[in-house]
Coordinates of C-alpha atoms in Angstrom, one line a residue:
Chain A
M258 CA -29.4 25.2 14.8
V259 CA -26.2 26.3 16.6
R260 CA -26.6 29.7 15.0
V261 CA -30.2 30.0 16.2
V262 CA -30.0 28.9 19.9
E263 CA -27.2 28.9 22.4
P264 CA -25.1 25.9 21.4
S265 CA -24.6 24.8 25.0
S266 CA -28.4 24.4 25.3
I267 CA -28.5 21.8 22.5
T268 CA -28.3 18.0 23.1
A269 CA -28.0 15.9 20.0
V270 CA -29.1 12.2 20.4
I271 CA -27.3 10.3 17.6
N272 CA -28.0 7.0 15.9
T273 CA -25.2 4.5 16.5
A274 CA -26.8 1.5 14.7
D275 CA -24.7 2.4 11.6
D276 CA -21.5 1.8 13.7
M277 CA -19.1 -0.8 12.5
V278 CA -15.8 -2.4 13.3
L279 CA -13.5 -2.4 10.3
H280 CA -9.8 -3.2 10.5
G281 CA -10.4 -3.6 14.2
L282 CA -11.4 0.1 14.5
H283 CA -14.7 1.2 16.0
I284 CA -16.3 3.5 13.5
S285 CA -19.3 5.7 14.4
P286 CA -20.3 7.4 11.1
D287 CA -23.3 9.4 12.4
I288 CA -21.5 10.6 15.5
D289 CA -18.5 11.6 13.4
T290 CA -20.7 13.4 10.8
V291 CA -22.4 15.5 13.6
T292 CA -19.1 16.2 15.3
Y293 CA -17.3 17.2 12.1
T294 CA -20.2 19.3 11.0
L295 CA -20.5 21.2 14.3
A296 CA -16.7 21.6 14.4
G297 CA -16.8 23.2 10.9
L298 CA -14.7 20.4 9.5
D299 CA -17.3 18.7 7.4
N300 CA -16.7 18.0 3.7
K301 CA -19.6 19.8 2.0
E302 CA -18.9 18.1 -1.3
T303 CA -19.1 14.5 -0.2
G304 CA -21.5 14.9 2.8
W305 CA -19.2 12.8 4.9
G306 CA -15.6 12.9 6.2
I307 CA -13.4 15.9 6.8
A308 CA -12.8 18.8 4.3
G309 CA -9.3 18.9 2.8
E310 CA -8.7 15.3 3.9
T311 CA -5.7 13.3 2.8
W312 CA -5.8 9.7 1.8
N313 CA -2.4 8.3 2.4
V314 CA -3.4 5.3 4.5
H315 CA -6.3 4.5 2.1
A316 CA -4.0 4.6 -1.0
E317 CA -1.5 2.3 0.7
L318 CA -4.2 -0.1 1.8
G319 CA -5.3 -0.3 -1.8
R320 CA -1.8 -1.0 -2.9
I321 CA -1.3 -3.9 -0.5
G322 CA -4.7 -5.4 -1.5
G323 CA -6.6 -4.5 1.7
K324 CA -10.4 -3.9 2.0
N325 CA -10.8 -0.3 1.0
W326 CA -14.4 0.0 -0.1
F327 CA -15.1 2.0 3.0
Q328 CA -12.9 5.1 2.5
L329 CA -11.1 6.3 5.6
G330 CA -9.3 9.6 5.3
D331 CA -6.1 10.2 7.4
R332 CA -7.6 12.7 9.8
D333 CA -10.8 10.7 10.1
L334 CA -8.7 7.6 10.9
A335 CA -7.2 9.5 13.9
T336 CA -10.8 9.7 15.3
H337 CA -11.3 6.0 14.9
L338 CA -7.9 5.2 16.5
Y339 CA -8.7 7.5 19.4
R340 CA -12.2 6.0 19.9
T341 CA -11.0 2.4 19.6
Q342 CA -8.1 2.9 22.1
R343 CA -10.4 4.6 24.6
L344 CA -13.1 2.0 24.3
S345 CA -10.4 -0.7 24.9
E346 CA -9.4 1.1 28.0
G347 CA -13.0 0.8 29.3
A348 CA -14.4 4.2 28.4
S349 CA -18.0 4.2 27.2
L350 CA -19.0 5.4 23.8
S351 CA -20.7 8.4 25.5
E352 CA -17.4 9.4 27.2
V353 CA -15.4 9.0 24.0
T354 CA -18.0 11.0 22.1
A355 CA -17.8 13.8 24.6
E356 CA -14.0 13.8 24.6
L357 CA -13.8 14.0 20.8
A358 CA -16.4 16.7 20.6
R359 CA -14.6 18.8 23.2
R360 CA -11.3 18.2 21.5
R361 CA -12.8 19.4 18.2
G362 CA -14.3 22.5 19.9
V363 CA -17.9 21.4 19.7
I364 CA -20.1 23.1 22.4
A365 CA -23.4 21.3 21.9
R366 CA -23.7 18.1 23.9
L367 CA -23.5 14.9 21.7
L368 CA -25.0 11.7 23.0
P369 CA -25.0 8.3 21.3
M370 CA -28.5 6.9 21.5
S371 CA -26.9 4.0 23.5
D372 CA -23.6 2.8 24.8
D373 CA -24.6 -0.7 24.0
P374 CA -24.1 -2.2 20.6
V375 CA -27.1 -1.9 18.3
R376 CA -26.6 -2.8 14.6
T377 CA -28.9 -2.2 11.7
R378 CA -29.3 -5.4 9.6
L379 CA -31.0 -5.3 6.3
T380 CA -32.3 -8.3 4.4
I381 CA -31.7 -7.9 0.7
A382 CA -34.7 -8.9 -1.5
T383 CA -34.2 -12.1 -3.5
D384 CA -35.5 -10.5 -6.7
T385 CA -32.7 -7.9 -6.5
G386 CA -30.3 -9.6 -8.8
S387 CA -27.6 -9.1 -6.2
E388 CA -25.4 -12.0 -5.1
D389 CA -26.5 -11.0 -1.6
G390 CA -30.2 -11.8 -2.4
D391 CA -32.0 -13.0 0.7
A392 CA -28.9 -12.4 2.8
E393 CA -28.9 -10.1 5.8
I394 CA -26.1 -7.5 5.7
D395 CA -24.8 -4.7 7.8
F396 CA -25.8 -1.1 7.2
Q397 CA -22.5 0.1 5.8
D398 CA -22.3 -2.9 3.5
Y399 CA -25.7 -1.9 2.2
F400 CA -25.1 1.8 2.2
V401 CA -21.5 2.1 1.0
R402 CA -20.5 -1.1 -0.7
H403 CA -23.8 -1.6 -2.4
H404 CA -24.4 2.2 -2.8
H405 CA -27.9 1.4 -1.4
D406 CA -28.7 0.3 -4.9
V407 CA -30.5 -3.0 -3.9
S408 CA -34.0 -3.8 -2.8
V409 CA -34.5 -4.4 0.9
S410 CA -37.2 -6.7 2.3
A411 CA -36.7 -6.2 6.0
V412 CA -34.8 -4.1 8.5
R413 CA -34.0 -5.0 12.1
F414 CA -31.9 -3.5 14.8
A415 CA -29.8 -6.3 16.3
G416 CA -29.1 -5.8 20.0
A417 CA -31.7 -3.1 20.4
E418 CA -33.9 -5.1 22.7
N419 CA -31.1 -5.4 25.3
A420 CA -29.7 -1.9 24.8
K421 CA -30.2 0.9 27.3
P422 CA -30.4 4.6 26.4
A423 CA -27.1 6.3 27.0
A424 CA -26.9 8.3 30.3
G425 CA -28.7 11.6 29.7
V426 CA -30.8 10.6 26.7
V427 CA -34.1 10.1 28.4
E428 CA -33.4 13.0 30.8
A429 CA -32.7 15.3 27.8
V430 CA -35.9 14.4 26.1
E431 CA -37.8 14.6 29.4
S432 CA -36.6 18.1 30.1
A433 CA -36.2 19.6 26.6
E434 CA -38.0 22.8 25.7
R435 CA -38.6 21.1 22.4
V436 CA -37.5 17.9 20.7
I437 CA -36.6 18.3 17.1
V438 CA -36.5 15.3 14.8
C439 CA -34.1 16.2 12.0
P440 CA -35.0 15.4 8.4
S441 CA -33.3 12.0 8.6
N442 CA -34.1 8.6 7.3
P443 CA -37.2 7.5 9.3
L444 CA -36.5 3.8 9.0
V445 CA -32.7 3.4 9.4
S446 CA -31.6 6.6 11.2
I447 CA -34.6 7.6 13.4
G448 CA -35.9 4.0 13.6
P449 CA -32.9 2.6 15.6
I450 CA -33.2 5.4 18.2
L451 CA -36.9 4.5 18.7
A452 CA -35.9 0.8 19.0
V453 CA -33.9 1.4 22.2
P454 CA -36.3 0.6 25.0
G455 CA -37.3 3.7 26.9
I456 CA -36.8 6.3 24.2
L457 CA -40.1 5.9 22.4
D458 CA -41.9 6.0 25.7
V459 CA -40.4 9.3 26.7
L460 CA -41.1 10.7 23.3
Q461 CA -44.7 9.7 23.5
R462 CA -44.9 11.4 26.9
R463 CA -43.4 14.6 25.4
R464 CA -45.3 14.3 22.1
A465 CA -46.6 17.9 22.4
Q466 CA -43.1 19.2 22.3
V467 CA -41.9 17.0 19.5
V468 CA -41.4 18.6 16.1
A469 CA -40.3 16.6 13.1
V470 CA -38.9 17.8 9.8
S471 CA -39.9 15.6 6.9
P472 CA -36.9 14.2 5.0
I473 CA -39.2 13.5 2.0
I474 CA -39.9 16.4 -0.3
A475 CA -42.2 15.9 -3.3
G476 CA -42.0 12.2 -2.8
T477 CA -38.3 11.9 -2.9
A478 CA -35.3 12.0 -0.5
L479 CA -32.7 14.7 -1.3
K480 CA -30.1 12.1 -0.6
G481 CA -29.9 8.5 0.6
P482 CA -32.4 5.7 0.2
A483 CA -35.2 7.0 2.5
D484 CA -37.8 7.2 -0.3
R485 CA -37.0 3.8 -1.7
L486 CA -36.8 2.1 1.7
L487 CA -40.2 3.6 2.7
R488 CA -41.8 2.1 -0.4
E489 CA -40.0 -1.2 -0.1
L490 CA -41.0 -1.6 3.6
G491 CA -44.7 -0.7 3.1
S492 CA -45.0 3.0 3.7
E493 CA -45.7 5.8 1.3
S494 CA -42.7 7.8 0.1
S495 CA -44.1 11.2 1.0
A496 CA -44.2 13.6 3.9
L497 CA -47.6 12.1 4.7
G498 CA -46.1 8.6 4.8
V499 CA -43.5 9.9 7.3
A500 CA -46.2 11.7 9.3
R501 CA -48.2 8.4 9.6
L502 CA -45.1 6.7 11.0
Y503 CA -44.4 9.6 13.4
A504 CA -47.9 10.5 14.5
P505 CA -47.9 8.4 17.8
W506 CA -45.0 10.5 19.2
V507 CA -44.7 13.7 17.1
S508 CA -47.2 16.5 17.4
T509 CA -45.9 18.8 14.7
M510 CA -44.7 18.0 11.2
V511 CA -42.7 20.5 9.3
I512 CA -43.0 19.9 5.5
D513 CA -41.7 21.6 2.5
E514 CA -43.6 24.1 0.5
A515 CA -43.6 21.6 -2.4
D516 CA -45.9 19.4 -0.3
R517 CA -48.3 22.1 0.8
E518 CA -51.3 20.0 -0.5
L519 CA -50.4 17.3 2.1
A520 CA -51.0 19.6 5.0
H521 CA -54.7 18.7 5.5
S522 CA -54.1 15.0 5.4
I523 CA -51.3 15.4 8.0
E524 CA -53.6 17.5 10.2
A525 CA -56.2 14.7 9.8
L526 CA -53.7 12.4 11.7
G527 CA -54.0 14.7 14.7
M528 CA -50.8 16.6 14.0
R529 CA -50.0 20.2 13.6
C530 CA -48.5 20.9 10.1
V531 CA -46.1 23.7 9.3
V532 CA -45.3 24.5 5.7
T533 CA -41.9 26.2 5.0
P534 CA -38.9 25.9 2.7
T535 CA -36.9 22.9 4.1
I536 CA -34.1 22.3 1.6
M537 CA -30.9 23.2 3.5
S538 CA -28.8 24.0 0.4
T539 CA -26.8 26.7 2.2
A540 CA -26.0 27.4 5.8
E541 CA -28.4 30.4 5.6
R542 CA -31.3 28.3 4.5
A543 CA -30.4 25.8 7.2
E544 CA -30.4 28.6 9.7
S545 CA -33.8 29.8 8.5
L546 CA -35.3 26.3 8.8
A547 CA -33.9 26.0 12.3
R548 CA -35.4 29.4 13.2
E549 CA -38.7 28.3 11.9
V550 CA -38.6 25.0 13.8
V551 CA -37.6 26.6 17.0
G552 CA -40.3 29.2 16.5
V553 CA -43.2 26.9 16.0
V554 CA -45.8 27.7 18.7
L555 CA -46.5 24.4 20.4
Chain B
M248 CA 21.7 -12.3 3.1
V249 CA 19.3 -12.0 0.1
R250 CA 22.3 -10.7 -2.0
V251 CA 24.4 -13.8 -1.1
V252 CA 22.0 -16.7 -1.4
E253 CA 18.9 -17.3 -3.5
P254 CA 16.2 -15.3 -1.6
S255 CA 13.6 -18.1 -2.1
S256 CA 15.9 -20.4 -0.1
I257 CA 15.8 -18.2 3.0
T258 CA 13.3 -18.7 5.8
A259 CA 13.3 -16.0 8.5
V260 CA 11.8 -17.0 11.9
I261 CA 10.7 -13.7 13.5
N262 CA 10.1 -12.7 17.1
T263 CA 6.5 -11.8 17.8
A264 CA 6.8 -11.2 21.6
D265 CA 7.1 -7.4 20.8
D266 CA 3.7 -7.4 19.2
M267 CA 1.1 -5.2 20.7
V268 CA -2.5 -4.0 20.3
L269 CA -2.7 -0.3 20.1
H270 CA -5.8 1.7 19.0
G271 CA -7.3 -1.8 18.4
L272 CA -4.7 -2.5 15.8
H273 CA -2.4 -5.6 15.9
I274 CA 1.1 -4.3 15.5
S275 CA 4.0 -6.7 14.8
P276 CA 7.1 -4.5 14.9
D277 CA 9.7 -7.2 14.1
I278 CA 7.7 -8.8 11.3
D279 CA 7.2 -5.3 9.8
T280 CA 10.8 -4.3 10.1
V281 CA 11.9 -7.5 8.3
T282 CA 9.3 -7.1 5.6
Y283 CA 10.0 -3.4 5.0
T284 CA 13.8 -4.1 4.9
L285 CA 13.5 -7.0 2.4
A286 CA 11.1 -4.9 0.3
G287 CA 13.6 -2.1 0.3
L288 CA 11.1 0.2 2.0
D289 CA 12.9 0.5 5.3
N290 CA 13.8 3.9 6.7
K291 CA 17.6 3.7 7.2
E292 CA 17.8 6.8 9.3
T293 CA 15.4 5.7 12.0
G294 CA 15.9 1.9 11.8
W295 CA 12.1 1.4 11.9
G296 CA 9.2 2.3 9.7
I297 CA 9.0 3.1 6.0
A298 CA 11.3 5.6 4.2
G299 CA 9.6 8.7 3.0
E300 CA 6.7 8.1 5.3
T301 CA 4.0 10.7 6.0
W302 CA 2.5 11.4 9.4
N303 CA -1.0 12.8 8.8
V304 CA -2.8 10.4 11.1
H305 CA -0.2 10.7 13.8
A306 CA -0.3 14.5 13.7
E307 CA -4.1 14.5 13.9
L308 CA -4.1 12.0 16.7
G309 CA -1.8 14.4 18.6
R310 CA -4.1 17.3 17.9
I311 CA -7.1 15.5 19.4
G312 CA -5.1 14.3 22.4
G313 CA -4.8 10.7 21.5
K314 CA -2.0 8.4 22.7
N315 CA 0.8 9.0 20.2
W316 CA 4.0 7.9 21.9
F317 CA 4.1 5.0 19.5
Q318 CA 4.6 6.7 16.2
L319 CA 2.6 5.2 13.4
G320 CA 3.2 6.5 9.9
D321 CA 0.4 6.5 7.3
R322 CA 1.8 3.8 5.1
D323 CA 2.8 1.7 8.1
L324 CA -0.8 2.1 9.4
A325 CA -2.1 0.5 6.3
T326 CA -0.1 -2.6 7.2
H327 CA -1.7 -2.7 10.7
L328 CA -5.2 -2.1 9.3
Y329 CA -4.7 -5.0 6.8
R330 CA -3.3 -7.3 9.5
T331 CA -6.0 -6.6 12.0
Q332 CA -8.8 -7.0 9.5
R333 CA -7.4 -10.3 8.3
L334 CA -6.9 -11.6 11.8
S335 CA -10.5 -10.6 12.6
E336 CA -11.6 -12.7 9.6
G337 CA -9.9 -15.7 11.1
A338 CA -6.6 -15.7 9.2
S339 CA -3.5 -16.7 11.2
L340 CA -0.6 -14.4 11.8
S341 CA 1.5 -16.7 9.5
E342 CA -1.0 -16.3 6.7
V343 CA -1.2 -12.5 7.1
T344 CA 2.6 -12.3 7.3
A345 CA 2.9 -14.2 4.0
E346 CA 0.2 -12.1 2.3
L347 CA 1.9 -8.8 3.3
A348 CA 5.3 -10.1 2.3
R349 CA 4.0 -11.2 -1.1
R350 CA 2.2 -8.0 -1.6
R351 CA 5.3 -6.1 -0.8
G352 CA 7.4 -8.2 -3.2
V353 CA 9.4 -10.1 -0.6
I354 CA 10.7 -13.4 -1.9
A355 CA 12.2 -14.9 1.3
R356 CA 9.7 -16.8 3.5
L357 CA 8.8 -14.9 6.7
L358 CA 7.5 -16.9 9.6
P359 CA 6.3 -15.6 12.9
M360 CA 7.8 -17.7 15.7
S361 CA 4.3 -18.6 16.7
D362 CA 0.7 -17.8 15.7
D363 CA -0.2 -17.8 19.4
P364 CA 0.2 -14.7 21.5
V365 CA 3.4 -14.4 23.4
R366 CA 4.2 -11.1 25.1
T367 CA 7.5 -10.0 26.6
R368 CA 6.9 -8.5 30.0
L369 CA 9.6 -6.6 31.8
T370 CA 9.8 -5.9 35.5
I371 CA 11.2 -2.4 36.1
A372 CA 13.7 -2.3 39.0
T373 CA 12.5 -0.4 42.1
D374 CA 15.7 1.6 42.3
T375 CA 15.1 3.0 38.8
G376 CA 13.5 6.2 39.9
S377 CA 10.7 5.6 37.4
E378 CA 7.1 5.7 38.5
D379 CA 6.9 2.2 37.1
G380 CA 9.3 0.9 39.6
D381 CA 8.6 -2.8 40.4
A382 CA 5.8 -2.7 37.8
E383 CA 5.7 -5.2 35.0
I384 CA 5.3 -3.5 31.7
D385 CA 5.0 -4.5 28.0
F386 CA 7.9 -4.5 25.7
Q387 CA 6.9 -1.4 23.6
D388 CA 6.2 0.5 26.8
Y389 CA 9.7 -0.3 27.9
F390 CA 11.4 0.2 24.5
V391 CA 9.6 3.1 23.0
R392 CA 7.8 5.0 25.8
H393 CA 10.6 4.6 28.3
H394 CA 13.3 4.7 25.5
H395 CA 14.7 1.5 27.4
D396 CA 16.2 4.0 29.8
V397 CA 15.1 2.2 33.0
S398 CA 16.6 -0.7 34.9
V399 CA 15.0 -4.1 34.4
S400 CA 15.0 -6.7 37.1
A401 CA 13.2 -9.6 35.3
V402 CA 11.9 -10.6 31.9
R403 CA 9.3 -13.2 31.1
F404 CA 7.4 -14.2 28.0
A405 CA 3.8 -14.4 28.9
G406 CA 1.9 -17.1 27.0
A407 CA 5.1 -18.8 25.7
E408 CA 4.4 -22.0 27.7
N409 CA 1.2 -22.5 25.8
A410 CA 2.4 -21.4 22.4
K411 CA 3.2 -23.6 19.5
P412 CA 5.8 -22.9 16.9
A413 CA 4.1 -21.5 13.7
A414 CA 3.7 -24.1 11.0
G415 CA 7.0 -24.6 9.2
V416 CA 9.3 -23.2 11.9
V417 CA 10.5 -26.5 13.3
E418 CA 10.6 -28.0 9.8
A419 CA 12.7 -25.1 8.6
V420 CA 15.3 -25.5 11.4
E421 CA 15.2 -29.2 10.9
S422 CA 16.0 -29.1 7.2
A423 CA 18.1 -25.9 7.0
E424 CA 21.5 -26.2 5.5
R425 CA 22.5 -23.7 8.2
V426 CA 20.7 -21.8 10.9
I427 CA 21.9 -18.2 11.3
V428 CA 21.1 -16.3 14.5
C429 CA 21.2 -12.7 13.6
P430 CA 23.0 -10.2 15.8
S431 CA 19.9 -9.5 17.7
N432 CA 19.1 -8.9 21.4
P433 CA 19.8 -12.4 23.0
L434 CA 17.3 -11.8 25.9
V435 CA 14.3 -10.0 24.4
S436 CA 14.6 -10.8 20.7
I437 CA 16.1 -14.3 20.5
G438 CA 15.0 -15.3 24.0
P439 CA 11.2 -15.3 23.2
I440 CA 11.8 -17.5 20.1
L441 CA 13.7 -20.0 22.4
A442 CA 10.8 -19.9 24.9
V443 CA 8.3 -21.3 22.4
P444 CA 8.2 -25.0 23.3
G445 CA 9.9 -27.1 20.6
I446 CA 12.1 -24.5 19.1
L447 CA 15.1 -24.9 21.5
D448 CA 14.8 -28.6 21.1
V449 CA 15.3 -28.6 17.4
L450 CA 18.0 -26.0 17.6
Q451 CA 19.9 -28.3 20.1
R452 CA 19.5 -31.2 17.6
R453 CA 20.9 -29.0 14.8
R454 CA 23.5 -27.4 17.0
A455 CA 26.3 -28.3 14.5
Q456 CA 24.5 -26.2 11.8
V457 CA 23.8 -23.2 14.1
V458 CA 25.9 -20.1 13.6
A459 CA 25.3 -17.0 15.7
V460 CA 26.6 -13.4 15.2
S461 CA 27.3 -11.6 18.4
P462 CA 25.2 -8.4 18.8
I463 CA 27.8 -7.2 21.4
I464 CA 30.9 -5.6 20.0
A465 CA 33.6 -4.4 22.5
G466 CA 31.2 -4.8 25.3
T467 CA 28.4 -2.7 23.9
A468 CA 25.4 -3.1 21.6
L469 CA 25.4 -0.9 18.5
K470 CA 21.8 -0.1 19.2
G471 CA 19.1 -1.0 21.7
P472 CA 19.5 -2.2 25.3
A473 CA 21.1 -5.6 24.8
D474 CA 24.3 -4.6 26.7
R475 CA 22.4 -3.1 29.6
L476 CA 19.9 -5.9 29.8
L477 CA 22.7 -8.6 29.8
R478 CA 24.3 -6.9 32.8
E479 CA 21.1 -6.3 34.6
L480 CA 19.9 -9.8 34.2
G481 CA 23.2 -11.5 35.3
S482 CA 25.2 -12.0 32.2
E483 CA 28.4 -10.4 31.0
S484 CA 27.9 -7.7 28.3
S485 CA 30.4 -9.1 25.9
A486 CA 30.5 -11.6 22.9
L487 CA 31.7 -14.1 25.5
G488 CA 28.7 -13.5 27.7
V489 CA 26.4 -14.0 24.6
A490 CA 28.4 -17.2 23.7
R491 CA 27.8 -18.6 27.2
L492 CA 24.1 -18.1 26.8
Y493 CA 24.1 -19.7 23.3
A494 CA 26.6 -22.5 23.8
P495 CA 24.0 -25.2 24.4
W496 CA 22.5 -24.8 21.0
V497 CA 25.0 -22.8 18.9
S498 CA 28.1 -24.4 17.6
T499 CA 29.7 -21.4 15.9
M500 CA 30.0 -17.8 17.2
V501 CA 30.9 -15.0 14.8
I502 CA 32.4 -12.1 16.7
D503 CA 33.8 -8.7 15.6
E504 CA 37.5 -8.1 15.1
A505 CA 37.4 -5.8 18.1
D506 CA 36.7 -8.8 20.3
R507 CA 39.5 -11.0 18.8
E508 CA 41.0 -11.6 22.3
L509 CA 37.7 -13.4 23.4
A510 CA 38.1 -16.1 20.7
H511 CA 40.0 -18.5 22.9
S512 CA 37.5 -18.2 25.8
I513 CA 34.6 -18.8 23.4
E514 CA 36.4 -21.9 22.0
A515 CA 36.8 -23.1 25.5
L516 CA 33.0 -23.3 25.7
G517 CA 33.1 -25.9 23.0
M518 CA 32.2 -23.6 20.2
R519 CA 33.9 -22.7 17.0
C520 CA 34.7 -18.9 16.8
V521 CA 35.0 -16.8 13.6
V522 CA 36.5 -13.3 13.9
T523 CA 35.4 -10.9 11.1
P524 CA 34.1 -7.3 10.7
T525 CA 30.5 -7.5 11.9
I526 CA 29.4 -3.9 11.9
M527 CA 26.7 -3.6 9.1
S528 CA 27.2 0.1 8.5
T529 CA 26.5 -0.2 4.7
A530 CA 24.7 -2.7 2.5
E531 CA 28.1 -3.8 1.2
R532 CA 29.4 -4.6 4.7
A533 CA 26.2 -6.4 5.5
E534 CA 26.7 -8.5 2.4
S535 CA 30.3 -9.3 3.3
L536 CA 29.2 -10.4 6.8
A537 CA 26.4 -12.6 5.2
R538 CA 29.0 -14.1 2.8
E539 CA 31.3 -14.8 5.7
V540 CA 28.5 -16.4 7.8
V541 CA 27.3 -18.5 4.9
G542 CA 30.8 -19.6 4.1
V543 CA 31.8 -20.8 7.6
V544 CA 32.9 -24.4 7.2
L545 CA 30.7 -26.4 9.7

């Protein structure tokens, strides 16, 4: 997207319900992934962390028997130390996010969905065979420690009801030329943003300008548990299933060519449907998709 | 000392008033120095930290503009991550200290003076020329950020009045064959330990078994600000000045050969005085001093 439009014209509203405190450090995985990606630091092999990272702290933590299921690289750790120190000094997550983005040379504006704590909590299904059956666990515990390889029976966003959108979030949606919903997990990445009071309202008001890219292609998610979670939580794991969830506040669905036969059903929901290649396997393909999404006539 | 007596017979009671929270991490500099030294990991050039340390997190923190006046090496950071995580899970500082010592292969028993927070606070003299004149600052701020290169007009140990000795501290002093006060800063390293209610009492009861090594040799401290602090806070910067402070609870002062002429004045305080080489410039000299101190006839 930053290759297609002027980066300074972009505001990214980022899920913070995956945030966690580990070793006393405030970790914001989604903010960091967006920051590292836009700074050109992202590790393209793993899909998380910093390219060319070193693991000295992690290795030592393992040697002394510390919790190290959540891998923290040395450069990545500096981000968490910085954030935690600034938060302890009274800075808001928005301020810290802006500081870190600026220090990393990111031009686009990055906003956490909220400065208030919201935490995704997943209930693990009892039939899952896991020792955590019927327990409610944190997102990173589910995603990283369990490798999202357990059945989920419920998801909630603890704290969302009392959270306020971060300063600028509602205004950005209100004034945006278009609002693009990235091909992210509808339930646990987009869902928490919608759960912050005020955000869904403004999206509904701007529905005509909201374009979503389906994260489901030919029934499956390219990565992560979106397909499985959709099925487990009562939706259909397809671009149509996503469109049904989004229809109240999204006017335009962008779906992959592999799902061309779903276009009519999506249009029957009262949505526009654009069919195009959506697999961002290279920076060039990502740029083409961004160009397509930006070019959709609304 | 661990070369002179059976290590498992040693209990070290360690000052925790230098502890700090930085970047959200609980840092216990004195506990770590004792642990690293007994584990053979200590950096003999710097006198702090781990030998052969790497600085990847520190360097990155500097690049992104984080606070990095307190240098944290990568392996050292693993200690702080471990400690902070365990404290957040409800473990006591004593428990964490024991875990880290065991994991590092330390046989001697290491006890923090207290599991309760005690913090050394120093008032910087107004005539010091520092922007912090008349301000009260934390120990590490004084010691590291200011390189203890400012005048101090007062020292207090915040929280000490409500702190309890850690489990085992009073019992260790009560039952020890002898209590050895290491050549440490009398005011800001030994002082906080005495300020924890109950510890001075038991030391006074065991006075006959308490042997202290003077940290002041020929009027100066080999390292750190002990000499300057003694003068600024109304004592004499000499082995005799230290002996005056210690006389109520120490029966035997060990002083360096350079201070032989002070022996009579120290004995006049009602103390025994042993004159011997006390500069621990090599492990062998340290061992000789330990042997001397352990061999003093009480």
